[in-house]
Amino acid sequence: MSVLTSEYRSAPGHEDPSDPPDRDPGERHRLTTVTGLAALSLDAMASVAYGPEAIVLVLAAAGGYGLGFTLPVTLAIAGLLAVLVASYRQVIAAFPDGGGSYAVARTYLGRRAGLAAAGSLVLDYVLNVAVAVTAGVAALTSAFPALYPDRLWLCLAVLTLLTAVNLRGIVDSARAFIVPTAVFVLSILALIVVGLFRSAPVSTEATAGHAPVLADNATGVGALLLLKAFASGCSALTGVEAIANAVPSFRIPRAGRAQRAEVALGAILGAMLIGLGVLISRFGLQPVEGVTVLAQLADAALGHNWAFYLVQFATTMLLALSANTSFGGLPVLLKLLARDNYVPHVFALKADRQVHRHGVLALAGISAALLVFSGGNTNALVPLFAIGVFIGFTIAQVGLVRHWRQVRGPKWRAKAVLNCSGAVLTGSSAVVVTATKFADGAWLVVIALPLLVAAFETVHRAYAAIGERLGLGRVPECPHRDRSLVIVPVSGLSKLTSEALTAAVSLGDEVRAVTVCHPDAEDHARTDALERDWALWQPGVPLVRLRYERRALGRPIAAYVRETAAAEPGTRITVLIPEVEPARLWQRLLQNQRGAIVAHAVRRDTDAVICRLRFRLS
């Protein structure tokens, strides 16, 4: 309960007291700007594999004329990206404890808005793991169709690998993913640079024999279609918030390193999105069945050779590993929610290497359940993927508008207008995606998000009741000494019995040994023999025979404790349960678990203190 008490009284906005100072060796287990980019940007980086394609697929409904708007829509998304990067730099500076949109909303929009932001982030992080792992495995099974029947086991294997790496610490996971991230970014940038020097596709072999997905006889593009394409393409912005959520994972100065990582992420992602948008327009690419737009671009710019397969392999790797963003962000968010008493406090505990182990394991367990439930195919969950991010974006932008109105620092009006514009764009995207994908599964968010907020509230009320019962925040009565009675269950004479009574007389004013006697003749004979031996031994402790008609051990002892407490009010009763601890683990299987049975009964039926004495066998 000491952890509960200390966490319950923590004030929002304060630095985690467990964070080591700069000179502490524990800083080496935190992120630098480069490792932070590798650990927390994989989701955003990998989104270029499906963001531009989402734009093209929507605009294809208007035929070739509609595809001509690919670059303008991409530029609009890049503009929104710039707004979000600027906004989250502000969030990092204002909330160095992390939490992103949750921290902003909790401070400036109230508790409910903060919980809605937190719930949307939790949904996004969990779905990101499932979607990222299955997307990477899907790319692998597309190259090797023989592996398709084993896709679920492959998904679980990838998830297990990611979990194991993150349990070693976020720095180790970042180092492991630096090379795949660098290979992917460099290969995409090389694709763009080479493609800009091409006047026509160098190869179309990847699309040979595939049917185009393009509407016929379309001559106009409506505002609704453009808005839908913009909203769908905004899936490329998922992951932009992850760095702001995990600021405490960076080395000192945490906020400065996190801000540099956020700017680097925005610059790289923006360059890739705009470059790919330019190439789609230059080559006049059309969506086709079974071939991704990124694969078409690699084929057109680099040719159908080793470079083409390098891009595909790098994309597959990064899609599978982009789930690591969730492992970096969600445990920190859960720590903040635990500090504010909205999730169990166990999520605030840190293991070695600055790992929030319970958050990592919880994320892995829920994601594994999603993978098993979907059979390794999470297409039904993909429409939900970006909705949570858009909700979080919108709430964060609105909260920053309130922030600037209160602070009124230099150029606060311009900053407020910037955040207000971002809120309108991301809010519109959330509405459009939810409306257009409602029947495809987006309705789950409408149900899941309120349920998650209700769960947070329930946990908070439970902690409030516990805090009231404990009198947290109030000066308690001074401690005083009560008469103490120690009850020791025994079944025979041994060195264990002697050690137990020695410990008991050291703890209490009075000690009583109790033994349970059942009505059968054999048990009567055993108890009689124990009483004779006890009289000869003369330990200075009385032996009480507890007669019980049924074959039970814990209930008669618990009943005796209740009767004693009623007869002797004001007495502190402790039940000391002696147990043998074997030298080898397998030898524990030989024990009869009598101690656990007694402890369970006493804990359930009485208020007595339970003390379990371990007698180790060397």
Coordinates of C-alpha atoms in Angstrom, one line a residue:
M1 CA 0.0 0.0 0.0
S2 CA 3.0 2.3 0.3
V3 CA 3.2 2.5 -3.5
L4 CA -0.5 3.3 -3.7
T5 CA -0.1 6.1 -1.1
S6 CA 2.9 7.7 -2.7
E7 CA 1.4 7.5 -6.2
Y8 CA -2.0 8.8 -5.0
R9 CA -0.4 11.9 -3.5
S10 CA 1.7 12.7 -6.6
A11 CA 0.7 16.0 -8.1
P12 CA 0.2 16.4 -11.9
G13 CA 2.9 18.2 -13.8
H14 CA 5.8 17.2 -11.4
E15 CA 8.9 15.4 -12.6
D16 CA 8.9 11.7 -11.8
P17 CA 11.0 11.4 -8.7
S18 CA 12.4 8.1 -9.9
D19 CA 14.0 9.9 -12.9
P20 CA 17.7 9.9 -12.3
P21 CA 19.7 13.2 -12.5
D22 CA 22.0 13.9 -15.4
R23 CA 25.0 12.5 -13.7
D24 CA 23.2 9.3 -12.8
P25 CA 24.3 6.2 -14.8
G26 CA 20.6 5.5 -15.5
E27 CA 20.7 8.3 -18.1
R28 CA 22.4 5.9 -20.5
H29 CA 19.2 3.9 -20.6
R30 CA 17.3 6.9 -22.0
L31 CA 17.1 8.2 -25.6
T32 CA 19.2 10.7 -27.5
T33 CA 17.8 12.6 -30.4
V34 CA 18.9 10.0 -32.9
T35 CA 17.8 6.9 -30.9
G36 CA 14.5 8.7 -30.0
L37 CA 13.9 9.2 -33.7
A38 CA 14.5 5.5 -34.3
A39 CA 12.4 4.3 -31.4
L40 CA 9.4 6.6 -31.7
S41 CA 9.1 7.6 -35.3
L42 CA 8.7 4.1 -37.0
D43 CA 4.9 4.4 -37.1
A44 CA 5.1 7.8 -38.8
M45 CA 7.9 6.8 -41.2
A46 CA 6.2 3.6 -42.2
S47 CA 3.0 5.5 -43.0
V48 CA 4.4 6.7 -46.3
A49 CA 3.8 3.1 -47.5
Y50 CA 0.0 3.5 -47.2
G51 CA -0.7 7.3 -46.8
P52 CA -0.2 8.3 -50.5
E53 CA -1.9 5.1 -51.6
A54 CA -5.0 6.0 -49.5
I55 CA -5.1 9.4 -51.4
V56 CA -4.8 7.7 -54.8
L57 CA -7.5 5.1 -54.0
V58 CA -10.0 7.8 -53.1
L59 CA -9.3 10.1 -56.1
A60 CA -9.4 7.1 -58.4
A61 CA -13.2 7.2 -58.0
A62 CA -13.1 10.4 -60.2
G63 CA -11.0 8.7 -62.9
G64 CA -7.8 10.1 -64.4
Y65 CA -9.0 13.6 -63.8
G66 CA -9.3 13.0 -60.1
L67 CA -5.8 11.6 -59.9
G68 CA -4.5 15.0 -61.0
F69 CA -5.4 16.3 -57.6
T70 CA -3.0 13.9 -55.8
L71 CA -0.2 16.5 -55.4
P72 CA -2.4 19.3 -54.1
V73 CA -4.0 17.0 -51.6
T74 CA -0.5 15.8 -50.6
L75 CA 0.7 19.4 -50.2
A76 CA -2.3 20.1 -47.9
I77 CA -1.4 17.1 -45.8
A78 CA 2.2 18.3 -45.6
G79 CA 1.0 21.7 -44.5
L80 CA -1.0 20.0 -41.7
L81 CA 2.1 18.0 -40.8
A82 CA 4.0 21.3 -40.4
V83 CA 1.2 22.6 -38.1
L84 CA 1.2 19.5 -36.0
V85 CA 5.0 19.4 -35.6
A86 CA 5.0 23.1 -34.5
S87 CA 2.1 22.3 -32.1
Y88 CA 3.8 19.3 -30.6
R89 CA 7.0 21.2 -30.1
Q90 CA 4.9 23.6 -28.0
V91 CA 3.4 20.6 -26.1
I92 CA 6.9 19.2 -25.4
A93 CA 8.0 22.5 -24.0
A94 CA 4.9 23.0 -21.9
F95 CA 4.6 19.4 -20.7
P96 CA 8.1 17.9 -20.2
D97 CA 6.6 15.1 -18.2
G98 CA 5.1 13.7 -21.4
G99 CA 1.5 12.7 -22.1
G100 CA 0.9 14.8 -25.2
S101 CA -2.7 15.5 -25.9
Y102 CA -3.7 13.9 -22.6
A103 CA -1.6 16.3 -20.6
V104 CA -2.8 19.4 -22.7
A105 CA -6.5 18.4 -22.4
R106 CA -6.3 17.6 -18.7
T107 CA -4.8 21.0 -17.9
Y108 CA -6.8 23.3 -20.2
L109 CA -10.0 21.4 -21.2
G110 CA -10.9 19.6 -18.0
R111 CA -10.8 16.0 -16.8
R112 CA -13.3 14.5 -19.2
A113 CA -11.5 15.9 -22.3
G114 CA -8.2 14.6 -20.9
L115 CA -9.6 11.1 -20.5
A116 CA -11.1 11.2 -24.0
A117 CA -7.7 12.1 -25.4
A118 CA -6.0 9.4 -23.3
G119 CA -8.6 6.8 -24.4
S120 CA -8.1 7.7 -28.1
L121 CA -4.3 7.4 -27.7
V122 CA -4.7 4.0 -25.9
L123 CA -6.9 2.7 -28.8
D124 CA -4.5 4.0 -31.4
Y125 CA -1.4 2.5 -29.7
V126 CA -3.0 -0.9 -29.4
L127 CA -4.4 -0.9 -33.0
N128 CA -1.1 0.3 -34.3
V129 CA 0.7 -2.8 -33.0
A130 CA -1.9 -5.1 -34.5
V131 CA -2.0 -3.3 -37.8
A132 CA 1.7 -2.8 -38.1
V133 CA 2.6 -6.4 -37.4
T134 CA 0.0 -7.8 -39.7
A135 CA 0.9 -5.3 -42.5
G136 CA 4.5 -6.4 -42.3
V137 CA 3.7 -10.1 -42.3
A138 CA 1.2 -9.5 -45.2
A139 CA 4.0 -7.9 -47.2
L140 CA 6.2 -11.0 -46.4
T141 CA 3.5 -13.5 -47.4
S142 CA 2.9 -11.6 -50.6
A143 CA 6.5 -12.2 -51.6
F144 CA 6.4 -15.8 -50.3
P145 CA 2.9 -17.2 -50.7
A146 CA 3.8 -20.5 -49.1
L147 CA 3.9 -18.7 -45.7
Y148 CA 0.3 -17.4 -45.9
P149 CA -1.3 -20.3 -43.9
D150 CA 1.2 -19.6 -41.1
R151 CA 0.6 -15.8 -41.0
L152 CA -0.9 -15.9 -37.4
W153 CA 2.2 -17.6 -36.0
L154 CA 4.4 -15.2 -37.9
C155 CA 2.5 -12.3 -36.4
L156 CA 2.9 -13.7 -32.9
A157 CA 6.6 -14.4 -33.5
V158 CA 7.2 -10.7 -34.6
L159 CA 5.2 -9.5 -31.6
T160 CA 7.2 -11.7 -29.2
L161 CA 10.4 -10.4 -30.7
L162 CA 9.3 -6.7 -30.3
T163 CA 8.2 -7.4 -26.7
A164 CA 11.5 -9.1 -25.8
V165 CA 13.5 -6.2 -27.2
N166 CA 11.5 -3.5 -25.4
L167 CA 11.7 -5.4 -22.1
R168 CA 15.5 -4.8 -22.3
G169 CA 14.9 -1.1 -22.4
I170 CA 13.8 1.6 -24.9
V171 CA 17.5 2.4 -25.7
D172 CA 18.2 -1.2 -26.7
S173 CA 15.1 -1.2 -28.9
A174 CA 16.1 2.1 -30.5
R175 CA 19.6 0.8 -31.3
A176 CA 18.1 -2.3 -32.8
F177 CA 15.9 -0.3 -35.1
I178 CA 18.3 2.4 -36.2
V179 CA 19.6 0.4 -39.2
P180 CA 16.2 -0.7 -40.6
T181 CA 14.9 2.9 -40.2
A182 CA 18.0 4.4 -41.9
V183 CA 17.8 1.8 -44.8
F184 CA 14.1 2.6 -45.3
V185 CA 14.5 6.4 -45.3
L186 CA 17.5 6.4 -47.5
S187 CA 15.9 4.0 -50.0
I188 CA 12.8 6.2 -50.2
L189 CA 14.8 9.4 -50.6
A190 CA 17.0 7.7 -53.3
L191 CA 13.8 6.6 -55.1
I192 CA 12.5 10.2 -55.0
V193 CA 15.8 11.7 -56.2
V194 CA 16.3 9.2 -59.0
G195 CA 12.6 9.5 -60.0
L196 CA 12.9 13.3 -60.3
F197 CA 15.4 12.8 -63.1
R198 CA 13.1 10.4 -65.0
S199 CA 10.8 11.8 -67.6
A200 CA 8.8 8.5 -67.9
P201 CA 8.7 5.2 -65.9
V202 CA 11.7 3.1 -66.5
S203 CA 9.7 -0.1 -65.9
T204 CA 6.1 -1.1 -65.5
E205 CA 6.8 -4.8 -64.9
A206 CA 5.3 -4.8 -61.4
T207 CA 1.8 -3.9 -62.8
A208 CA 1.9 -6.2 -65.7
G209 CA -1.2 -8.4 -65.7
H210 CA -2.9 -6.5 -62.9
A211 CA -6.3 -4.8 -63.4
P212 CA -6.5 -1.1 -62.8
V213 CA -8.8 0.3 -60.1
L214 CA -10.0 3.4 -61.9
A215 CA -13.5 4.8 -62.5
D216 CA -14.7 5.4 -66.1
N217 CA -16.2 8.5 -67.5
A218 CA -15.6 10.7 -64.5
T219 CA -15.1 14.4 -65.4
G220 CA -15.5 16.3 -62.1
V221 CA -14.1 16.3 -58.6
G222 CA -16.3 17.5 -55.8
A223 CA -15.3 19.1 -52.5
L224 CA -16.5 16.0 -50.6
L225 CA -14.3 13.7 -52.6
L226 CA -11.3 16.0 -52.0
L227 CA -12.1 16.1 -48.3
K228 CA -12.4 12.4 -48.1
A229 CA -9.0 12.0 -49.9
F230 CA -7.4 14.5 -47.5
A231 CA -8.9 12.6 -44.5
S232 CA -7.7 9.2 -45.8
G233 CA -4.2 10.6 -46.6
C234 CA -3.9 12.0 -43.1
S235 CA -3.3 8.4 -42.0
A236 CA 0.3 9.2 -43.0
L237 CA 0.3 11.5 -39.9
T238 CA -0.2 8.7 -37.4
G239 CA 2.8 8.6 -35.0
V240 CA 3.6 12.3 -35.1
E241 CA 2.4 12.6 -31.5
A242 CA 4.5 9.7 -30.1
I243 CA 7.5 11.8 -29.3
A244 CA 5.5 14.3 -27.3
N245 CA 3.9 11.4 -25.3
A246 CA 7.3 9.9 -24.3
V247 CA 9.4 13.0 -23.4
P248 CA 10.5 11.4 -20.0
S249 CA 12.2 8.7 -22.0
F250 CA 14.8 11.2 -23.4
R251 CA 18.1 12.1 -21.8
I252 CA 18.6 15.5 -20.1
P253 CA 17.7 18.1 -21.4
R254 CA 14.6 16.0 -22.2
A255 CA 12.5 18.7 -23.7
G256 CA 15.3 19.9 -26.0
R257 CA 16.1 16.5 -27.3
A258 CA 12.5 15.6 -27.9
Q259 CA 11.9 18.9 -29.8
R260 CA 14.8 18.2 -32.1
A261 CA 13.6 14.7 -32.7
E262 CA 10.1 16.0 -33.5
V263 CA 11.4 18.6 -36.0
A264 CA 13.6 15.9 -37.6
L265 CA 10.6 13.6 -37.9
G266 CA 8.5 16.3 -39.5
A267 CA 11.3 17.2 -42.0
I268 CA 12.0 13.7 -43.1
L269 CA 8.3 12.7 -43.3
G270 CA 7.3 15.8 -45.1
A271 CA 10.1 15.4 -47.7
M272 CA 9.1 11.8 -48.3
L273 CA 5.4 12.6 -48.7
I274 CA 5.9 15.6 -51.0
G275 CA 8.5 13.7 -53.1
L276 CA 6.2 10.6 -53.5
G277 CA 3.3 12.9 -54.4
V278 CA 5.4 14.6 -57.1
L279 CA 6.4 11.3 -58.6
I280 CA 2.8 10.0 -58.6
S281 CA 1.8 13.0 -60.7
R282 CA 4.9 12.9 -62.9
F283 CA 4.5 9.2 -63.8
G284 CA 0.6 9.4 -63.9
L285 CA 0.4 6.3 -61.8
Q286 CA -3.0 4.6 -61.4
P287 CA -4.0 2.2 -58.5
V288 CA -4.0 -1.5 -59.6
E289 CA -5.1 -4.7 -57.9
G290 CA -2.5 -6.4 -55.8
V291 CA 0.4 -3.9 -56.3
T292 CA 1.0 -1.0 -53.9
V293 CA 1.6 2.5 -55.1
L294 CA 5.0 2.5 -53.4
A295 CA 5.9 -0.6 -55.3
Q296 CA 4.8 1.0 -58.6
L297 CA 7.0 4.1 -57.8
A298 CA 10.0 1.9 -57.0
D299 CA 9.5 0.1 -60.3
A300 CA 9.1 3.3 -62.3
A301 CA 12.0 5.1 -60.8
L302 CA 14.6 2.4 -60.1
G303 CA 13.6 -0.4 -62.5
H304 CA 12.6 -4.0 -61.7
N305 CA 16.0 -5.0 -60.2
W306 CA 17.7 -5.4 -56.9
A307 CA 16.9 -1.8 -55.9
F308 CA 13.2 -2.5 -56.4
Y309 CA 13.4 -5.5 -54.0
L310 CA 15.5 -3.5 -51.5
V311 CA 12.7 -0.9 -51.3
Q312 CA 10.1 -3.7 -50.8
F313 CA 12.2 -5.4 -48.2
A314 CA 12.9 -2.2 -46.3
T315 CA 9.2 -1.4 -46.4
T316 CA 8.3 -4.8 -45.1
M317 CA 10.7 -4.5 -42.2
L318 CA 9.7 -1.0 -41.2
L319 CA 6.0 -1.8 -41.3
A320 CA 6.5 -4.8 -39.0
L321 CA 8.8 -2.8 -36.7
S322 CA 6.6 0.3 -36.6
A323 CA 4.7 -1.3 -33.8
N324 CA 7.7 -0.2 -31.6
T325 CA 6.2 3.3 -31.5
S326 CA 3.4 2.0 -29.3
F327 CA 5.9 0.2 -27.0
G328 CA 7.7 3.5 -26.6
G329 CA 4.6 5.7 -26.1
L330 CA 1.9 3.7 -24.4
P331 CA 3.8 2.7 -21.2
V332 CA 4.7 6.4 -20.5
L333 CA 1.1 7.4 -21.1
L334 CA -0.1 4.6 -18.7
K335 CA 2.4 5.8 -16.1
L336 CA 0.9 9.3 -16.2
L337 CA -2.6 7.9 -16.0
A338 CA -1.5 5.8 -13.0
R339 CA -0.1 8.8 -11.4
D340 CA -3.4 10.5 -11.7
N341 CA -5.2 7.4 -10.4
Y342 CA -7.0 6.4 -13.6
V343 CA -5.3 3.1 -14.2
P344 CA -3.8 0.6 -11.6
H345 CA -0.6 2.0 -10.0
V346 CA 1.4 -1.0 -11.1
F347 CA 1.8 0.8 -14.5
A348 CA 3.8 3.5 -12.8
L349 CA 6.5 1.1 -11.6
K350 CA 9.8 1.0 -13.4
A351 CA 12.1 -2.0 -13.8
D352 CA 15.8 -2.0 -14.6
R353 CA 16.8 0.0 -17.7
Q354 CA 14.0 2.5 -17.1
V355 CA 11.4 0.0 -18.4
H356 CA 7.7 0.3 -17.5
R357 CA 7.5 -3.5 -17.7
H358 CA 3.8 -3.8 -16.9
G359 CA 2.8 -1.4 -19.6
V360 CA 4.9 -3.3 -22.2
L361 CA 3.4 -6.6 -21.2
A362 CA -0.1 -5.3 -21.1
L363 CA 0.3 -3.9 -24.6
A364 CA 1.8 -7.2 -25.8
G365 CA -1.0 -9.2 -24.2
I366 CA -3.9 -7.1 -25.7
S367 CA -2.2 -7.0 -29.1
A368 CA -1.7 -10.8 -29.1
A369 CA -5.4 -11.2 -28.3
L370 CA -6.4 -9.0 -31.2
L371 CA -4.1 -10.9 -33.5
V372 CA -5.6 -14.3 -32.4
F373 CA -9.1 -12.9 -32.6
S374 CA -8.6 -11.7 -36.1
G375 CA -6.6 -14.7 -37.3
G376 CA -3.7 -12.5 -38.3
N377 CA -5.9 -10.4 -40.6
T378 CA -6.8 -7.0 -39.1
N379 CA -8.4 -5.5 -42.2
A380 CA -11.6 -4.9 -40.0
L381 CA -9.4 -2.8 -37.6
V382 CA -7.6 -0.7 -40.2
P383 CA -10.5 1.9 -40.5
L384 CA -10.2 2.5 -36.7
F385 CA -6.4 3.1 -36.9
A386 CA -6.4 6.8 -37.7
I387 CA -9.5 7.9 -35.9
G388 CA -8.0 7.8 -32.4
V389 CA -5.0 9.9 -33.7
F390 CA -7.3 12.5 -35.2
I391 CA -9.3 12.8 -32.0
G392 CA -6.1 13.2 -30.0
F393 CA -4.7 15.8 -32.5
T394 CA -8.0 17.8 -32.3
I395 CA -8.1 17.8 -28.5
A396 CA -4.5 18.9 -28.3
Q397 CA -4.9 21.7 -30.8
V398 CA -8.0 23.0 -28.9
G399 CA -6.2 22.8 -25.6
L400 CA -3.2 24.8 -27.0
V401 CA -5.6 27.5 -28.2
R402 CA -6.8 27.8 -24.5
H403 CA -3.2 27.7 -23.4
W404 CA -2.2 30.7 -25.6
R405 CA -5.3 32.7 -24.5
Q406 CA -4.3 32.3 -20.9
V407 CA -0.5 32.8 -21.3
R408 CA -0.7 35.7 -23.9
G409 CA 3.0 35.5 -24.6
P410 CA 4.8 36.9 -27.7
K411 CA 2.8 36.3 -30.9
W412 CA 0.1 34.4 -29.0
R413 CA -2.6 35.4 -31.5
A414 CA -0.7 33.9 -34.4
K415 CA 0.0 30.7 -32.5
A416 CA -3.6 30.4 -31.4
V417 CA -4.8 30.9 -35.1
L418 CA -2.3 28.2 -36.1
N419 CA -3.6 25.7 -33.5
C420 CA -7.2 26.6 -34.3
S421 CA -6.6 25.9 -38.0
G422 CA -5.0 22.6 -37.1
A423 CA -8.0 21.7 -34.9
V424 CA -10.5 22.4 -37.7
L425 CA -8.5 20.3 -40.2
T426 CA -7.9 17.3 -37.9
G427 CA -11.5 17.5 -36.5
S428 CA -12.9 17.4 -40.0
S429 CA -10.7 14.5 -40.8
A430 CA -12.0 12.6 -37.8
V431 CA -15.6 13.2 -38.7
V432 CA -15.1 12.3 -42.4
V433 CA -13.2 9.1 -41.6
T434 CA -15.7 8.0 -38.9
A435 CA -18.7 8.8 -41.2
T436 CA -17.3 7.1 -44.3
K437 CA -15.9 4.1 -42.5
F438 CA -18.7 3.7 -39.9
A439 CA -20.2 0.5 -41.4
D440 CA -16.7 -0.9 -41.9
G441 CA -15.9 -1.0 -38.2
A442 CA -15.5 2.7 -37.2
W443 CA -18.6 2.2 -35.0
L444 CA -16.4 0.3 -32.7
V445 CA -14.6 3.5 -31.7
V446 CA -18.0 5.1 -30.9
I447 CA -18.5 2.3 -28.4
A448 CA -15.0 1.6 -27.3
L449 CA -13.9 5.1 -26.5
P450 CA -16.7 5.9 -24.0
L451 CA -16.3 2.5 -22.4
L452 CA -12.6 3.2 -21.9
V453 CA -13.3 6.6 -20.4
A454 CA -15.9 5.0 -18.1
A455 CA -13.2 2.4 -17.0
F456 CA -10.8 5.3 -16.2
E457 CA -13.5 6.9 -14.1
T458 CA -14.3 3.7 -12.3
V459 CA -10.6 3.2 -11.3
H460 CA -10.4 6.8 -10.2
R461 CA -13.4 6.4 -7.9
A462 CA -12.0 3.2 -6.5
Y463 CA -8.7 5.0 -5.6
A464 CA -10.7 8.0 -4.2
A465 CA -12.5 5.6 -1.9
I466 CA -9.3 3.9 -0.9
G467 CA -7.7 7.3 -0.2
E468 CA -10.7 8.4 1.9
R469 CA -10.5 5.1 3.9
L470 CA -6.7 5.6 4.5
G471 CA -7.1 9.2 5.4
L472 CA -4.7 10.4 2.7
G473 CA -4.0 14.1 2.9
R474 CA -4.9 14.3 6.6
V475 CA -2.7 14.0 9.7
P476 CA -3.3 10.6 11.2
E477 CA -3.6 9.7 14.9
C478 CA -0.3 9.1 16.7
P479 CA 0.7 5.5 16.9
H480 CA 0.1 3.7 20.2
R481 CA 0.8 0.2 21.6
D482 CA -2.0 -2.4 21.9
R483 CA -1.8 -5.7 23.6
S484 CA -0.7 -8.3 21.0
L485 CA -1.6 -11.9 20.6
V486 CA 0.2 -14.3 18.2
I487 CA -1.6 -17.5 17.2
V488 CA 0.6 -20.2 15.6
P489 CA -1.0 -23.2 13.8
V490 CA 0.9 -26.4 14.5
S491 CA 0.5 -30.1 13.5
G492 CA 3.5 -31.7 15.1
L493 CA 6.8 -31.1 16.9
S494 CA 9.8 -30.2 14.7
K495 CA 12.5 -27.6 14.3
L496 CA 10.0 -25.7 12.2
T497 CA 7.7 -25.5 15.2
S498 CA 10.5 -24.3 17.5
E499 CA 11.5 -21.6 15.0
A500 CA 7.9 -20.5 14.6
L501 CA 7.3 -20.2 18.4
T502 CA 10.6 -18.4 18.8
A503 CA 9.5 -15.8 16.2
A504 CA 6.1 -15.6 17.8
V505 CA 7.3 -14.8 21.4
S506 CA 9.6 -12.2 19.9
L507 CA 6.6 -10.5 18.2
G508 CA 3.7 -10.6 20.8
D509 CA 2.8 -10.2 24.4
E510 CA 1.0 -13.6 24.4
V511 CA 1.5 -16.6 22.1
R512 CA -0.9 -19.5 21.6
A513 CA -0.3 -22.6 19.5
V514 CA -3.4 -24.1 17.9
T515 CA -4.0 -27.5 16.3
V516 CA -7.1 -28.7 14.5
C517 CA -8.7 -32.0 15.5
H518 CA -11.3 -33.8 13.4
P519 CA -13.8 -36.3 14.8
D520 CA -12.2 -39.5 13.3
A521 CA -10.3 -41.8 15.6
E522 CA -7.0 -41.5 13.8
D523 CA -7.0 -37.7 14.1
H524 CA -8.0 -37.9 17.8
A525 CA -5.0 -40.3 18.4
R526 CA -2.6 -37.9 16.6
T527 CA -3.8 -34.9 18.6
D528 CA -3.6 -36.8 21.9
A529 CA 0.0 -37.8 21.0
L530 CA 0.8 -34.1 20.2
E531 CA -0.6 -32.9 23.5
R532 CA 1.5 -35.5 25.4
D533 CA 4.7 -34.5 23.5
W534 CA 3.9 -30.8 24.1
A535 CA 3.6 -31.4 27.9
L536 CA 6.9 -33.1 28.0
W537 CA 8.6 -30.4 25.7
Q538 CA 7.2 -27.5 27.9
P539 CA 7.8 -24.7 25.4
G540 CA 6.1 -22.1 27.7
V541 CA 3.3 -21.7 25.1
P542 CA -0.2 -23.2 25.6
L543 CA -1.5 -25.6 23.0
V544 CA -5.2 -25.2 22.1
R545 CA -7.2 -28.0 20.5
L546 CA -9.7 -26.8 17.9
R547 CA -12.4 -29.4 17.4
Y548 CA -14.1 -29.2 14.0
E549 CA -16.7 -31.6 12.6
R550 CA -15.7 -31.2 8.9
R551 CA -12.5 -32.0 7.2
A552 CA -11.2 -28.5 7.0
L553 CA -8.1 -26.7 8.1
G554 CA -8.4 -22.9 7.5
R555 CA -12.0 -22.5 8.6
P556 CA -11.6 -23.6 12.3
I557 CA -8.5 -21.4 12.7
A558 CA -10.3 -18.4 11.2
A559 CA -13.3 -19.1 13.5
Y560 CA -11.0 -19.3 16.6
V561 CA -9.5 -15.9 15.6
R562 CA -12.9 -14.3 15.2
E563 CA -14.0 -15.7 18.6
T564 CA -10.8 -14.5 20.3
A565 CA -11.2 -11.0 18.7
A566 CA -14.7 -10.7 20.0
A567 CA -13.8 -11.9 23.5
E568 CA -10.7 -9.7 23.8
P569 CA -11.4 -6.3 22.2
G570 CA -8.5 -4.0 21.8
T571 CA -6.1 -6.9 21.2
R572 CA -4.0 -7.0 18.0
I573 CA -4.1 -10.6 16.7
T574 CA -1.4 -12.0 14.4
V575 CA -1.5 -15.4 12.8
L576 CA 2.0 -16.7 12.2
I577 CA 2.0 -19.5 9.7
P578 CA 5.3 -21.6 9.6
E579 CA 6.2 -23.0 6.1
V580 CA 9.1 -24.9 4.7
E581 CA 10.9 -23.5 1.7
P582 CA 12.8 -26.2 -0.1
A583 CA 16.3 -25.7 -1.5
R584 CA 15.2 -26.6 -5.1
L585 CA 12.3 -25.2 -7.0
W586 CA 10.9 -28.6 -8.1
Q587 CA 10.7 -29.8 -4.5
R588 CA 7.9 -27.2 -3.8
L589 CA 5.6 -29.6 -5.7
L590 CA 6.1 -32.0 -2.8
Q591 CA 4.5 -29.6 -0.3
N592 CA 0.9 -29.9 0.9
Q593 CA 0.2 -26.1 0.7
R594 CA -1.4 -26.1 4.2
G595 CA 0.1 -22.7 4.9
A596 CA -1.6 -21.2 1.8
I597 CA -4.9 -22.7 2.8
V598 CA -4.8 -21.3 6.3
A599 CA -3.6 -17.8 5.1
H600 CA -6.5 -17.7 2.6
A601 CA -9.1 -18.5 5.2
V602 CA -7.8 -16.1 7.8
R603 CA -7.4 -13.3 5.2
R604 CA -11.0 -13.8 3.9
D605 CA -12.8 -14.1 7.2
T606 CA -10.9 -12.0 9.7
D607 CA -9.0 -8.8 10.2
A608 CA -6.0 -10.5 11.7
V609 CA -2.4 -9.8 10.6
I610 CA -1.0 -12.7 8.6
C611 CA 2.7 -13.5 9.0
R612 CA 4.2 -16.3 6.9
L613 CA 7.4 -17.6 8.3
R614 CA 9.7 -19.2 5.7
F615 CA 12.0 -21.9 7.1
R616 CA 14.7 -22.4 4.4
L617 CA 16.2 -25.8 3.9
S618 CA 19.8 -25.6 2.8

